Amino acid sequence: MNDRNLESKDLSIEVADLTVAYGDKPVLWDIDLNVPKGILMAIVGPNGAGKTTMIKSILGLVKPAAGRVLILGKPYHKQRHLIGYVPQRGSVDWDFPTSVLDVVMMGRYGALGWVKRPGKKERDMALEALDKVGMKKFSDRQISQLSGGQQQRVFLARALVQEAEVYFMDEPFQGVDAITERAIITLLRELREAGKTVVVVHHDLQTVPEYFDWVTLINVRRIASGPVDEVFTDENLKTAYGGRVAFISHRKQEANEHVDIGEDRE
Amino acid sequence: MELFGFLGEIITDYTLRTVALGSAILGIISGALGSFAVLRKQSLLGDAISHAALPGIAFAFILTGIKSPIILIIGAAVAGWFGTLLMLSVIKNTRIKTDGALGLILSTFFGFGLVLLTYIQKQPQANQAGLDKFLFGQASTLLQSDVIIMGILGAIALVILMLFWKEFKILTFDPDFGESIGLPIRLLDILITFLLVIAIVIGLQTVGVVLMSAMVVAPAAAARQWTNHLGLMVVLAGIFGIIAGVSGAIISSVGAKLPTGPIIVLCISLIVGISMLFAPNRGLVWNWIRRRINRHRLHLEAVLSDLYELTLHHERRDHPHSVRALETMSIGGGEFVRNSLRELQTKGWVKNVSGDEWALTESGLAKANDLVKERQV
């Protein structure tokens, strides 16, 4: 498959034989994945396909049963300072007593190191990031007073101040308004222009070709991974979603008709 | 005059001073650490820890035969910690959920502790009396040496809390993110639980194992009502803890020698009640007033726009309409229509033409027009 010809120095993420199991139930099975630098990649797949688990196991939040992950050529724990992470918005309690600015500054905690408190520099970085996501005037607001879209922007701003090379975002478009969706996609494109790699767990198949360069389809196993116009085919979608997918694309089908899942796997 | 005399007594009277100081230490530590327990949705963990500490206290006495506070505290801490670990492993390794595991550990340890206490009381030793004060607490039995130990342990806990403040904050708010930036989340989790164990064991002699969890949950719950800032919440919880601890301990030691735990809990409950009702923004009274104001405004707007709609049906803008028509139009009965009309009249937006007949004024027309436009947006 096309990611085979990529050389290691062009890759931002290399995943080999990644297997994750909860108890004896496999959640991810023998995943191989090579992601080049400077692209926007979507991870798609049905509910329970292991999309979130894949991100979490790459980040070391879930311990894989087997497998190897390299970020920019080195193991994850050596590259933490190069990674930005946006967890699912619903994974935290937004009634926590803190302000928008404070949450964004948490993105600097990794660079700050132990014990040290955030200061003016962190404050300025956080305000700048909030400005980028259009939330500067909300910086003093208590986080429980934010709408869903605003919460998502705050999380994005927090990832921005991490000044990472590789970003992982878990469903950033989940339940946000149209304006926020546009704002997010503009931001993602800016990150790509700056040479960053962005991996996004995505659930809206319709927008995949418009928003992303690359796509990885998974359903416990990796179904396909590569440039959107090569691997985002009806056939691969059917394999991933078990034929239940109502989405029929209007893209040119002919060029992709030979893509066979059997060839995908190495 | 009397108050000053009393305050003077606290400073000079050895027992009162010791009691007040000990209770203040217990209040500030349990309030501060309790804030994190509450925010981490582990309010009941404190209950399990304190109940689990009882057999530790009894065991420490049986093993050493000494009633020294440091030995009893170590016994309490070890048993409390062991109970916590056991509970977490029950949750992890069985199908029993958190609430079930809590109840299980709490009652097993507490029951075992009671058996040990009864056993100790049957021993023919002179100094076995007094261990039962750990059930409901007895502040008047505090000695200066107890307070010194409480102070040292509490200070250590507070210093650690402040030192790792930002790490604990991220552990509480977003542990996944914390782990992704390389924080040892599991270690921090253990550390803060350990601090909670310390906060609880230093309060046991004063408040007792049965009610100690109230000092973990209540000050934090009260403080949360008044602020949206974590630092302020922890400070406030500490202050509430001090107020409840000191007032409860003094009442119990100067009065009829009541057990201190229940009285401290009554004091902190009063603070919680006031906070639940009257805190701005989150308080129930505040909410109730805000809802009343909102409903009132909606009623006025509804009547105004109904009248506006009727007016649009007629060539002449000042054509009057009856209250009955407006009442039928309004959702939910419309008992408020007359009152609303009278209030709109004082604002100059409607005029009473005759009896029950009302019409919009010029400014009322403009206002209603704005309102309808606003809704369309």
XYZ file of C-alpha atoms in Angstrom:
643
model
C 0.000 0.000 0.000
C 1.127 3.546 -0.557
C 2.512 4.192 2.890
C 5.057 1.441 2.313
C 7.172 3.543 -0.012
C 7.509 6.310 2.545
C 10.869 6.569 4.184
C 11.105 6.648 7.933
C 12.392 10.226 8.012
C 9.200 11.440 6.326
C 6.983 9.766 8.887
C 5.510 11.425 11.924
C 3.821 8.347 13.335
C 4.820 4.715 12.921
C 2.657 2.053 14.486
C 3.522 -1.617 14.139
C 1.532 -4.675 15.269
C -0.454 -2.644 17.813
C -2.862 -4.902 19.721
C -5.044 -3.779 22.609
C -7.354 -6.008 24.605
C -9.770 -5.328 27.464
C -9.794 -8.597 29.320
C -9.776 -11.221 26.593
C -11.736 -9.100 24.155
C -9.516 -7.564 21.471
C -10.270 -3.897 20.848
C -7.512 -3.328 18.341
C -5.935 -6.150 16.462
C -2.506 -6.042 14.875
C -2.680 -2.455 13.636
C 0.052 -1.181 11.327
C 0.045 2.467 10.459
C 2.461 4.894 8.868
C 1.514 8.546 8.856
C 3.623 11.023 6.863
C 4.499 14.467 8.189
C 2.411 17.544 7.465
C -0.973 15.985 6.743
C -4.466 16.093 8.152
C -5.599 12.553 8.788
C -9.011 11.301 9.828
C -9.555 8.065 11.704
C -12.979 6.716 10.871
C -14.835 3.566 11.734
C -18.111 2.473 13.334
C -18.888 2.825 17.043
C -16.738 0.483 19.067
C -14.212 0.137 16.264
C -11.419 1.276 18.575
C -10.830 4.807 17.258
C -10.413 6.413 20.668
C -8.498 3.404 21.953
C -6.096 3.715 19.042
C -5.266 7.323 19.907
C -5.041 6.504 23.594
C -2.719 3.580 23.037
C -0.472 5.647 20.760
C -0.323 8.220 23.569
C 0.403 5.549 26.156
C -2.844 6.172 28.061
C -3.982 2.635 27.346
C -1.418 -0.093 27.680
C -1.236 -2.186 24.522
C -0.893 -5.961 24.759
C 1.641 -5.829 21.953
C 3.048 -3.481 19.397
C 5.416 -0.592 18.885
C 4.779 3.114 18.411
C 7.285 5.658 17.152
C 6.650 9.394 17.013
C 9.051 11.204 14.682
C 11.355 8.212 14.828
C 11.545 7.795 18.602
C 9.424 6.075 21.264
C 6.515 8.093 22.540
C 7.821 8.780 26.046
C 10.865 10.552 24.587
C 8.727 12.725 22.330
C 6.036 13.949 24.719
C 7.078 17.563 24.250
C 6.284 17.226 20.533
C 2.747 15.972 21.034
C -0.513 17.816 21.506
C -3.654 16.071 22.670
C -7.318 17.060 22.589
C -9.377 14.515 24.554
C -13.095 14.092 24.009
C -14.911 17.115 25.328
C -17.240 14.918 27.367
C -14.373 13.233 29.201
C -14.059 16.009 31.790
C -16.419 17.643 34.271
C -17.036 21.167 32.978
C -18.379 22.199 36.372
C -14.815 22.140 37.687
C -14.093 25.431 39.470
C -11.694 27.085 37.074
C -11.525 29.674 34.305
C -11.033 29.381 30.556
C -7.555 30.915 30.749
C -6.556 28.465 33.460
C -7.577 25.445 31.378
C -5.618 26.723 28.382
C -2.529 27.279 30.527
C -2.656 23.586 31.458
C -1.249 23.029 27.975
C 2.032 24.514 29.240
C 2.281 22.290 32.315
C 4.318 19.682 30.468
C 6.904 22.251 29.368
C 6.898 23.946 32.777
C 7.944 20.849 34.664
C 7.294 19.981 38.291
C 6.304 22.410 41.019
C 6.822 25.584 38.911
C 3.735 27.767 38.559
C 2.585 29.258 35.243
C 3.600 32.917 34.912
C 3.279 35.807 32.508
C 4.777 33.926 29.580
C 2.231 31.110 29.912
C -0.534 33.656 30.337
C 0.420 35.463 27.140
C 0.665 32.216 25.194
C -2.735 31.143 26.443
C -4.316 34.481 25.500
C -2.780 34.275 22.042
C -4.152 30.766 21.538
C -7.568 31.870 22.777
C -7.443 34.715 20.276
C -6.761 32.195 17.494
C -9.848 30.178 18.362
C -11.960 33.313 18.798
C -12.356 32.933 22.554
C -10.154 35.725 23.897
C -13.038 37.691 25.360
C -14.091 34.619 27.324
C -10.710 34.134 29.012
C -11.970 34.973 32.514
C -15.170 33.028 32.178
C -15.946 30.073 34.424
C -15.843 26.960 32.228
C -19.305 25.719 33.229
C -20.800 28.713 31.432
C -19.480 27.668 28.021
C -21.486 26.140 25.192
C -20.344 22.855 23.669
C -18.631 24.588 20.779
C -16.869 26.986 23.128
C -15.680 24.110 25.308
C -14.195 22.478 22.228
C -12.392 25.682 21.256
C -10.924 25.938 24.753
C -9.582 22.403 24.430
C -8.102 23.282 21.040
C -6.470 26.392 22.462
C -4.958 24.252 25.198
C -3.467 21.957 22.551
C -2.163 24.965 20.592
C -0.090 26.236 23.529
C 1.565 22.817 23.676
C 3.429 23.943 20.533
C 3.534 20.365 19.329
C 4.591 18.795 16.047
C 2.003 16.032 16.079
C -1.571 16.568 17.267
C -4.114 13.959 18.278
C -7.719 15.084 18.522
C -10.588 12.922 19.685
C -13.863 13.895 17.993
C -13.274 17.660 17.955
C -16.335 18.126 15.730
C -18.648 16.201 18.053
C -21.740 18.258 18.824
C -20.349 21.659 17.838
C -22.184 24.379 15.919
C -21.466 25.121 12.272
C -19.430 28.236 13.066
C -17.181 26.335 15.437
C -16.782 23.565 12.869
C -15.541 26.096 10.301
C -13.244 27.677 12.889
C -11.772 24.295 13.793
C -11.159 23.219 10.221
C -9.498 26.566 9.437
C -7.267 26.036 12.440
C -6.391 22.487 11.393
C -5.398 23.731 7.963
C -3.200 26.407 9.517
C -1.472 23.713 11.536
C -0.891 21.705 8.381
C 0.521 24.776 6.574
C 2.940 25.103 9.481
C 4.116 21.545 8.774
C 2.351 19.888 11.708
C 0.688 16.515 11.530
C -2.873 16.321 12.801
C -4.704 13.064 13.495
C -8.428 13.435 14.118
C -10.972 10.865 15.217
C -13.898 11.733 13.006
C -17.430 10.420 12.710
C -18.936 12.398 9.863
C -18.109 10.467 6.702
C -19.616 13.172 4.487
C -16.940 15.711 5.348
C -13.916 13.411 5.174
C -12.975 14.218 1.529
C -13.428 17.947 2.100
C -11.524 18.242 5.371
C -8.754 15.657 5.243
C -5.792 14.581 3.067
C -5.419 11.145 4.556
C -7.812 8.722 6.115
C -7.478 5.545 8.145
C -10.443 3.221 8.292
C -10.518 0.864 11.210
C -12.830 -1.662 12.692
C -10.773 -3.470 15.311
C -8.402 -4.220 12.416
C -7.041 -1.643 10.080
C -9.147 -1.715 6.945
C -7.210 0.824 4.905
C -4.953 3.812 5.309
C -3.728 6.329 2.783
C -4.622 9.436 0.766
C -8.354 10.086 0.848
C -8.886 9.827 -2.909
C -7.203 6.423 -2.953
C -8.567 4.636 0.087
C -11.854 6.374 0.931
C -13.768 4.048 -1.363
C -17.213 2.544 -1.058
C -15.652 -0.858 -0.867
C -13.400 0.024 2.054
C -16.277 1.794 3.776
C -18.440 -1.270 3.352
C -15.715 -3.425 4.841
C -15.301 -1.081 7.783
C -18.984 -0.549 8.446
C -20.158 -4.034 7.528
C -22.211 -2.902 4.530
C -24.515 -0.824 6.722
C -23.213 2.463 5.464
C -25.841 4.615 3.799
C -23.285 7.058 2.550
C -22.645 6.609 -1.158
C -20.037 8.957 -2.515
C -20.132 10.691 -5.847
C -16.438 10.526 -6.330
C -14.788 8.762 -9.220
C -15.059 5.146 -8.370
C -13.237 3.600 -11.339
C -9.721 4.504 -10.287
C -10.165 2.770 -6.983
C -11.965 -0.341 -7.973
C -8.856 -2.442 -7.712
C -8.139 -1.477 -4.156
C -8.514 -4.676 -2.312
C -8.283 -5.096 1.417
C -6.079 -8.096 0.949
C -3.467 -5.893 -0.682
C -3.732 -3.337 2.058
C -2.166 -5.504 4.636
C 1.517 -6.105 4.638
C -17.659 41.908 77.418
C -18.611 38.316 77.961
C -17.285 37.422 74.519
C -13.926 38.987 75.262
C -13.797 37.181 78.538
C -14.474 33.954 76.694
C -11.818 34.631 74.070
C -9.398 35.438 76.852
C -10.258 32.148 78.432
C -9.461 30.302 75.196
C -6.024 31.866 75.129
C -5.255 31.267 78.784
C -7.202 28.113 79.583
C -5.024 25.133 78.738
C -7.798 22.712 77.838
C -9.772 25.182 75.765
C -6.680 26.371 73.955
C -5.606 22.848 73.130
C -9.082 21.873 72.005
C -9.526 24.968 69.834
C -6.122 24.613 68.229
C -6.559 20.895 67.562
C -9.981 21.401 66.023
C -8.717 24.252 63.878
C -5.932 22.071 62.512
C -8.348 19.243 61.799
C -10.793 21.682 60.155
C -8.322 23.289 57.788
C -6.682 20.033 56.682
C -9.889 18.092 56.118
C -11.442 21.088 54.371
C -8.510 21.507 51.990
C -7.995 17.827 51.165
C -11.751 17.238 51.169
C -12.111 19.783 48.362
C -10.065 17.576 46.094
C -11.927 14.447 47.217
C -15.260 16.090 46.412
C -14.101 17.415 43.046
C -12.727 13.981 42.178
C -16.159 12.528 43.033
C -14.630 10.503 45.839
C -16.675 12.017 48.639
C -17.462 8.652 50.149
C -13.855 7.506 50.062
C -13.365 9.533 53.249
C -16.138 7.557 54.921
C -14.484 4.256 54.009
C -11.062 5.463 55.162
C -12.291 6.695 58.537
C -14.315 3.580 59.305
C -11.489 1.361 58.129
C -9.160 3.156 60.548
C -10.958 1.850 63.660
C -9.492 -1.682 63.688
C -6.076 -0.078 63.080
C -6.423 1.986 66.228
C -7.493 -1.068 68.233
C -4.717 -3.217 66.790
C -2.075 -0.614 67.491
C -3.171 -0.599 71.127
C -3.322 -4.375 71.432
C 0.127 -4.791 69.903
C 1.882 -2.085 71.892
C -0.263 -1.695 74.968
C 0.409 2.034 74.725
C -2.223 4.684 74.172
C 0.210 7.210 72.748
C -1.422 9.257 70.004
C 1.352 8.794 67.475
C 1.075 5.008 67.698
C -2.709 5.084 67.397
C -2.490 7.487 64.460
C -0.015 5.219 62.691
C -2.340 2.280 63.311
C -5.285 4.267 61.957
C -3.361 5.395 58.896
C -2.116 1.908 58.059
C -5.588 0.380 58.386
C -7.250 3.274 56.526
C -4.747 2.965 53.730
C -5.102 -0.822 53.622
C -8.893 -0.472 53.460
C -8.593 1.961 50.564
C -6.308 -0.337 48.591
C -8.583 -3.296 49.277
C -11.580 -1.311 48.093
C -9.859 -0.229 44.887
C -8.808 -3.787 44.148
C -12.373 -5.016 44.719
C -13.572 -2.465 42.159
C -10.854 -3.439 39.722
C -11.023 -7.196 40.009
C -14.692 -7.967 40.598
C -17.980 -6.902 39.124
C -18.817 -4.946 42.284
C -19.066 -1.228 41.571
C -17.677 1.642 43.636
C -20.698 2.111 45.914
C -20.926 -1.590 46.665
C -17.212 -1.885 47.369
C -17.357 1.159 49.658
C -20.194 -0.289 51.693
C -18.486 -3.638 51.882
C -15.119 -2.387 53.097
C -16.602 0.221 55.393
C -18.879 -2.171 57.257
C -16.402 -5.050 57.392
C -13.607 -2.943 58.825
C -15.894 -1.065 61.171
C -17.476 -4.264 62.464
C -14.058 -5.773 63.009
C -12.967 -2.618 64.807
C -15.964 -2.792 67.163
C -15.195 -6.405 68.002
C -11.601 -5.454 68.816
C -12.762 -2.539 70.975
C -15.039 -4.845 72.985
C -12.177 -7.284 73.374
C -9.897 -4.531 74.669
C -12.478 -3.369 77.162
C -12.669 -6.849 78.639
C -8.933 -6.905 79.287
C -7.906 -6.444 82.921
C -5.655 -3.466 82.222
C -5.841 -0.094 83.847
C -5.418 2.123 80.807
C -7.690 0.512 78.290
C -10.451 3.018 78.862
C -10.835 5.824 76.398
C -10.372 4.044 73.092
C -14.119 4.198 72.555
C -13.826 7.980 72.286
C -12.610 7.305 68.767
C -16.159 6.349 67.840
C -17.744 9.788 68.226
C -14.722 11.846 69.177
C -13.969 13.700 72.385
C -12.142 16.959 71.885
C -11.652 17.566 75.614
C -9.296 14.591 75.802
C -6.848 16.262 73.407
C -3.446 16.886 74.907
C -0.877 19.399 73.828
C 1.282 16.549 72.531
C -1.638 15.349 70.371
C -2.043 18.801 68.906
C 1.669 19.043 68.116
C 1.515 15.765 66.201
C -1.646 16.867 64.405
C 0.051 20.154 63.521
C 3.175 18.524 62.132
C 1.269 15.964 60.048
C -1.188 18.596 58.843
C 1.571 20.993 57.875
C 3.320 18.271 55.882
C 0.066 17.481 54.060
C -0.593 21.141 53.256
C 2.951 21.761 52.035
C 2.754 18.751 49.702
C -0.634 19.948 48.478
C 0.733 23.396 47.659
C 3.953 22.067 46.159
C 2.129 19.848 43.654
C -0.845 22.168 43.291
C -0.874 22.311 39.502
C -0.250 18.587 39.178
C -3.144 17.812 41.535
C -5.332 20.263 39.664
C -4.784 18.527 36.344
C -5.176 15.112 38.014
C -8.586 16.244 39.196
C -9.767 18.024 36.065
C -8.344 16.000 33.171
C -6.186 12.994 34.167
C -5.948 11.725 30.567
C -4.438 14.978 29.410
C -2.146 14.997 32.429
C -0.876 11.560 31.552
C -0.365 12.551 27.918
C 2.045 15.304 28.985
C 4.004 12.824 31.054
C 2.661 13.266 34.585
C 2.724 10.046 36.645
C -1.027 10.178 37.170
C -1.239 6.944 39.117
C 1.469 8.106 41.527
C -0.263 11.460 42.009
C -3.522 9.624 42.626
C -1.850 7.539 45.339
C -0.195 10.622 46.833
C -3.396 12.641 47.128
C -5.298 9.664 48.544
C -2.503 9.276 51.082
C -2.858 12.947 52.020
C -6.581 12.364 52.485
C -5.783 9.465 54.811
C -3.553 11.798 56.860
C -6.272 14.456 56.964
C -8.740 11.896 58.248
C -6.593 10.191 60.885
C -5.557 13.461 62.510
C -9.230 14.275 63.008
C -10.304 10.921 64.409
C -9.663 11.646 68.087
C -11.691 14.854 67.868
C -14.528 13.953 65.508
C -14.564 10.154 65.652
C -14.595 7.537 62.914
C -18.368 7.555 62.476
C -18.736 11.178 61.441
C -15.284 12.132 60.193
C -16.375 11.892 56.558
C -18.658 14.878 57.118
C -15.550 16.984 57.700
C -14.236 15.820 54.333
C -17.371 16.440 52.306
C -19.252 19.279 53.990
C -16.688 22.125 54.056
C -15.865 21.470 50.405
C -19.507 21.304 49.362
C -20.212 24.566 51.176
C -17.155 26.289 49.709
C -18.030 25.230 46.158
C -21.264 27.220 46.466
C -19.438 30.513 46.948
C -16.673 30.414 44.352
C -15.694 29.230 40.889
C -12.001 29.326 41.639
C -10.189 26.206 42.842
C -7.707 28.017 45.078
C -10.410 30.084 46.714
C -12.557 27.000 47.161
C -9.789 25.172 49.028
C -9.096 28.211 51.247
C -12.802 28.698 51.972
C -13.267 25.004 52.747
C -10.355 25.274 55.162
C -11.926 28.306 56.839
C -15.340 26.620 57.098
C -13.596 23.579 58.550
C -11.885 25.746 61.167
C -15.124 27.507 62.116
C -17.049 24.260 62.476
C -14.216 22.432 64.209
C -13.451 25.140 66.755
C -17.052 26.042 67.576
C -18.083 22.399 67.820
C -15.144 21.394 69.974
C -15.565 24.347 72.347
C -19.306 23.813 72.733
C -18.752 20.156 73.531
C -15.922 20.689 75.988
C -17.389 23.571 77.982
C -20.936 22.251 77.989
C -22.311 18.919 79.052
C -19.251 16.989 77.822
C -21.086 15.846 74.765
C -19.199 13.812 72.167
C -17.539 16.322 69.858
C -18.137 14.624 66.511
C -21.908 15.141 66.366
C -21.669 18.772 67.469
C -18.971 19.616 64.910
C -21.091 17.945 62.260
C -24.111 20.021 63.290
C -22.001 23.181 63.013
C -20.689 22.347 59.549
C -24.184 21.281 58.454
C -25.436 24.726 59.380
C -22.724 26.273 57.208
C -23.646 23.925 54.353
C -27.333 24.812 54.719
C -26.646 28.538 54.601
C -24.359 28.074 51.590
C -26.868 25.952 49.690
C -29.580 28.524 50.226
C -27.917 31.893 50.068
C -24.704 31.677 48.031
C -24.917 33.988 45.018
C -25.271 32.277 41.614
C -25.454 28.723 42.955
C -27.693 29.268 45.977
C -31.299 28.058 45.860
C -32.764 31.373 47.002
C -30.775 33.208 44.376
C -31.943 30.776 41.706
C -35.530 31.091 42.827
C -35.410 34.900 42.624
C -33.764 34.753 39.216
C -36.390 32.366 37.938
C -39.182 34.604 39.254
C -37.698 37.630 37.511
C -37.346 35.691 34.275
C -40.872 34.366 34.392
C -42.202 37.822 35.104
C -40.363 39.253 32.119
C -41.611 36.453 29.869
C -45.195 37.107 30.948
C -44.915 40.780 30.114
C -43.397 40.029 26.741
C -46.036 37.419 25.964
C -48.926 39.791 26.657
C -47.253 42.571 24.718
C -46.671 40.442 21.642
C -50.163 38.928 21.807
C -51.655 42.391 21.830
C -49.332 43.306 18.979
C -50.606 40.371 16.941
C -54.238 41.394 17.532
C -53.398 44.976 16.601
C -51.929 43.864 13.276
C -55.322 42.411 12.336
C -56.859 45.871 12.365
C -56.473 48.953 10.188
C -56.530 51.261 13.167
C -53.605 50.685 15.435
C -55.452 51.965 18.506
C -58.348 49.571 18.078
C -58.925 48.173 21.573
C -58.956 44.458 22.450
C -60.520 42.702 25.381
C -58.673 41.030 28.210
C -60.610 37.850 27.444
C -59.103 37.647 23.963
C -55.620 38.023 25.398
C -56.310 35.422 28.057
C -57.349 32.865 25.449
C -54.214 33.544 23.446
C -51.811 33.128 26.326
C -50.372 29.720 27.040
C -51.092 28.273 30.440
C -54.368 29.879 31.534
C -53.405 33.525 31.482
C -54.227 34.509 35.077
C -51.312 36.867 34.834
C -52.708 38.847 31.885
C -54.473 41.560 33.926
C -51.482 42.162 36.166
C -49.150 42.236 33.204
C -51.378 44.746 31.394
C -51.375 47.017 34.426
C -47.587 46.860 34.616
C -47.239 47.475 30.880
C -49.478 50.492 31.399
C -47.120 51.995 33.962
C -44.324 51.513 31.441
C -46.470 53.441 28.951
C -46.653 50.629 26.401
C -50.409 49.923 26.599
C -53.419 52.053 27.447
C -56.735 51.147 28.981
C -59.397 52.319 26.547
C -62.468 51.321 28.528
C -63.183 48.713 31.176
C -61.556 45.506 29.940
C -60.498 46.937 26.584
C -56.815 47.608 25.993
C -54.705 48.924 23.101
C -51.026 49.429 22.313
C -49.516 52.902 22.570
C -47.046 54.247 19.987
C -44.034 53.296 22.101
C -45.646 49.926 22.928
C -46.008 49.277 19.203
C -42.345 50.046 18.592
C -41.307 47.891 21.556
C -43.405 44.931 20.372
C -41.992 45.339 16.885
C -38.442 45.083 18.278
C -39.403 42.076 20.329
C -40.813 40.169 17.354
C -37.759 41.003 15.264
C -35.476 39.842 18.058
C -37.259 36.498 18.180
C -36.969 35.997 14.458
C -33.196 36.321 14.754
